[in-house]
PDB file of C-alpha atoms in Angstrom:
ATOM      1  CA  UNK A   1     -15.495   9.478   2.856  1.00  0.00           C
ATOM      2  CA  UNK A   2     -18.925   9.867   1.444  1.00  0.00           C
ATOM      3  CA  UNK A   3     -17.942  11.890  -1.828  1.00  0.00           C
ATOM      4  CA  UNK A   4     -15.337  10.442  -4.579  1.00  0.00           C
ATOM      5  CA  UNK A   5     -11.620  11.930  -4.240  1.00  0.00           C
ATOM      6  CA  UNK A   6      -9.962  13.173  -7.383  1.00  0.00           C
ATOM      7  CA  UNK A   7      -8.517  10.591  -8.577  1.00  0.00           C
ATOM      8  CA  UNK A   8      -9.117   8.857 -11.883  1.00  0.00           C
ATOM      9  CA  UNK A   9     -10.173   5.545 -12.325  1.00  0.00           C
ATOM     10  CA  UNK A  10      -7.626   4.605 -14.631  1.00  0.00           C
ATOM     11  CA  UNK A  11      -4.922   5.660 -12.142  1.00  0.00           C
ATOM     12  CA  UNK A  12      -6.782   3.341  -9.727  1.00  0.00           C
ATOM     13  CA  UNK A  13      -6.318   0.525 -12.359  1.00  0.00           C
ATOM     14  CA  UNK A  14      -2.931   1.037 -13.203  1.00  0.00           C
ATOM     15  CA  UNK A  15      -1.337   1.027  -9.347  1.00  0.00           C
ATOM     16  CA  UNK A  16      -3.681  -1.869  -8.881  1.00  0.00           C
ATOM     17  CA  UNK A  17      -1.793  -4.288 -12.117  1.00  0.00           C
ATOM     18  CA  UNK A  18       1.793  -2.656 -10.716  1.00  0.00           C
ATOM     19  CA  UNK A  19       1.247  -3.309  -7.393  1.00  0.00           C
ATOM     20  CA  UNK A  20      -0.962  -6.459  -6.904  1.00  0.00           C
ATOM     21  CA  UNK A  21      -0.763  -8.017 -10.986  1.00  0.00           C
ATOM     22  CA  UNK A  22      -4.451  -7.145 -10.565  1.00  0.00           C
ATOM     23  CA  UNK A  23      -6.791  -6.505 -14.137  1.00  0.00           C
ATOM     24  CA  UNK A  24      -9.697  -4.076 -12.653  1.00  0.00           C
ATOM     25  CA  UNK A  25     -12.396  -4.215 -15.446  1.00  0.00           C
ATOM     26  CA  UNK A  26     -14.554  -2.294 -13.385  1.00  0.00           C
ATOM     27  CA  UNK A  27     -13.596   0.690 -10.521  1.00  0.00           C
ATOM     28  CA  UNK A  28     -16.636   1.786  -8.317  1.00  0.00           C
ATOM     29  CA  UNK A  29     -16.674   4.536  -5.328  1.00  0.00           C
ATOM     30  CA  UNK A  30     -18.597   3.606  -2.314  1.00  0.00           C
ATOM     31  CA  UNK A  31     -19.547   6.129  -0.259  1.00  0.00           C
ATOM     32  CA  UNK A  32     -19.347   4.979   3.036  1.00  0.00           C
ATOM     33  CA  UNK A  33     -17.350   5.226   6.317  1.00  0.00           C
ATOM     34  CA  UNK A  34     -16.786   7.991   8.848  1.00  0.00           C
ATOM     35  CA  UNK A  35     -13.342   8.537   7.898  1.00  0.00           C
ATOM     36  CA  UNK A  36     -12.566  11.489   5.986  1.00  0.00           C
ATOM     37  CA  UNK A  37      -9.582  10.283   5.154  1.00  0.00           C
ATOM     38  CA  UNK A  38     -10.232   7.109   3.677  1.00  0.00           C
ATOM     39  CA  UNK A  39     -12.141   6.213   0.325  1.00  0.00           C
ATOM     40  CA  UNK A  40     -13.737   3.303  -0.745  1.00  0.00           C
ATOM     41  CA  UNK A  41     -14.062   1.352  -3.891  1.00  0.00           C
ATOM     42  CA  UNK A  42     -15.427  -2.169  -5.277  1.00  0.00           C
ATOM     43  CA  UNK A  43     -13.139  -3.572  -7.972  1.00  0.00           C
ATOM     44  CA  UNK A  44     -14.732  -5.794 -10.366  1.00  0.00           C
ATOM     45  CA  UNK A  45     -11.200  -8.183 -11.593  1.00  0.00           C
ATOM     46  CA  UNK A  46     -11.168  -9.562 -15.044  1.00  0.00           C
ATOM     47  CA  UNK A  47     -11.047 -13.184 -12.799  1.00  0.00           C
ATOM     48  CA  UNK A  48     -14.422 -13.999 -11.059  1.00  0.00           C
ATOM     49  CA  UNK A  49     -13.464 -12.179  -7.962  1.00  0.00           C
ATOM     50  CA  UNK A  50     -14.478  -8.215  -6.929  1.00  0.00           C
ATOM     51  CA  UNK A  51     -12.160  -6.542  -4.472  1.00  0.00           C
ATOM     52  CA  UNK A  52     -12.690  -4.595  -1.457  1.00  0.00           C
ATOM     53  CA  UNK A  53     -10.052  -1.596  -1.897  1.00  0.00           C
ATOM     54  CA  UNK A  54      -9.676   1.331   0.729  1.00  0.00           C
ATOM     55  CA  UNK A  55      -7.268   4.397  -0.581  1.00  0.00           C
ATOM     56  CA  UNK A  56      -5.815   6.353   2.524  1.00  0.00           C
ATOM     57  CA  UNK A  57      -4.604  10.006   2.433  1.00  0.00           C
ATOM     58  CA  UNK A  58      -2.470  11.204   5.495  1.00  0.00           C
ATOM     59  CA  UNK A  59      -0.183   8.952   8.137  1.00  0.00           C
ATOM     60  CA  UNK A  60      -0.660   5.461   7.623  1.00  0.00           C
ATOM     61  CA  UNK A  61      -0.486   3.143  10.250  1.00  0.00           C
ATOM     62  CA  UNK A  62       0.087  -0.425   8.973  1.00  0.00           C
ATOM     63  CA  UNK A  63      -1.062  -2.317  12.320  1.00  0.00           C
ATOM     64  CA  UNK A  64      -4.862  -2.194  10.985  1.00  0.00           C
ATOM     65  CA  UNK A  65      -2.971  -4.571   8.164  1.00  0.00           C
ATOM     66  CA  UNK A  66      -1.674  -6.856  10.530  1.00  0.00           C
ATOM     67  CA  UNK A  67      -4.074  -7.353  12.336  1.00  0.00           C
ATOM     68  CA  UNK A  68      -6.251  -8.119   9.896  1.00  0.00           C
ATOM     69  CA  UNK A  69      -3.410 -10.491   8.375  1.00  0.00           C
ATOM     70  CA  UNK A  70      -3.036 -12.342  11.270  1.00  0.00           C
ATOM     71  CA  UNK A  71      -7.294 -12.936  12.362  1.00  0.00           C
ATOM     72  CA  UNK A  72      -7.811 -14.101   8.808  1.00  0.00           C
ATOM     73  CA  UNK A  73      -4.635 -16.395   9.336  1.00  0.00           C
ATOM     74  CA  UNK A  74      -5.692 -17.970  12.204  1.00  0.00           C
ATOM     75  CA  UNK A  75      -9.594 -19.029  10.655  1.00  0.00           C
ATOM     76  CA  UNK A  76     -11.312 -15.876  11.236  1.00  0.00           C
ATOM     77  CA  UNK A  77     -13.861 -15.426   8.565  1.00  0.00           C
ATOM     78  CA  UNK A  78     -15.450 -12.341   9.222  1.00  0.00           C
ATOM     79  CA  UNK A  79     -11.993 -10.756   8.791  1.00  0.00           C
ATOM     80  CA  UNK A  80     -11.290  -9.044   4.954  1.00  0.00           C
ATOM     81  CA  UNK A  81      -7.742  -9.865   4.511  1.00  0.00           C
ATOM     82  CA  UNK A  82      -5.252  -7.427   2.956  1.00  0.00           C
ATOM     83  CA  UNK A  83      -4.129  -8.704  -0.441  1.00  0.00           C
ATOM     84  CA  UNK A  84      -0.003  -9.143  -0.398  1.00  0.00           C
ATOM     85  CA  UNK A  85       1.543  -6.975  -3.385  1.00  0.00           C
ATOM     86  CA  UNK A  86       3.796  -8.824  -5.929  1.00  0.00           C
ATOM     87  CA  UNK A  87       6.793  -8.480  -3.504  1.00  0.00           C
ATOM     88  CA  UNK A  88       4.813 -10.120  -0.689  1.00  0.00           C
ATOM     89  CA  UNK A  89       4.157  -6.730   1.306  1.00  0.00           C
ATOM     90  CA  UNK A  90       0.787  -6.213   2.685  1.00  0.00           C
TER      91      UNK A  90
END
């Protein structure tokens, strides 16, 4: 998606400390990718970390998270892993 959705950054920040117990100082659209249905953003955390965050619109398919869950499990570096929510789900 290569232009911001409407959706407001505080929104953003909110579902992230519900979800994940995540503090976003910091929400920034990226406009890259080929899917139209997909946004996404860097999140600069109040801890020393920034997060890689992709919002989906339409049918999700989870096995993208798996996957990913299960390379970056078994060493894979090059793999970003999905970040489990407070109640473990990915």
């Amino acid at each position: 998606m290569l232009e911001k959705p409407a959706i407001q950054d505080e929104r953003i920040e909110a579902c992230l400390l519900q979800a994940f117990g995540l503090r976003a100082r910091r929400v920034e659209f990226l406009p890259l990718g080929a899917d139209q249905n997909t946004a996404v953003f860097r999140v600069t955390s109040t801890q020393p970390e920034d997060y890689f965050l992709k919002l989906r619109s339409g049918a999700f398919d989870e096995t993208p998270l798996l996957l990913a869950a299960f390379l970056s499990a078994q060493g894979i570096m090059q793999v970003i892993p999905p970040l489990p929510t407070l109640t473990g789900a990915l």
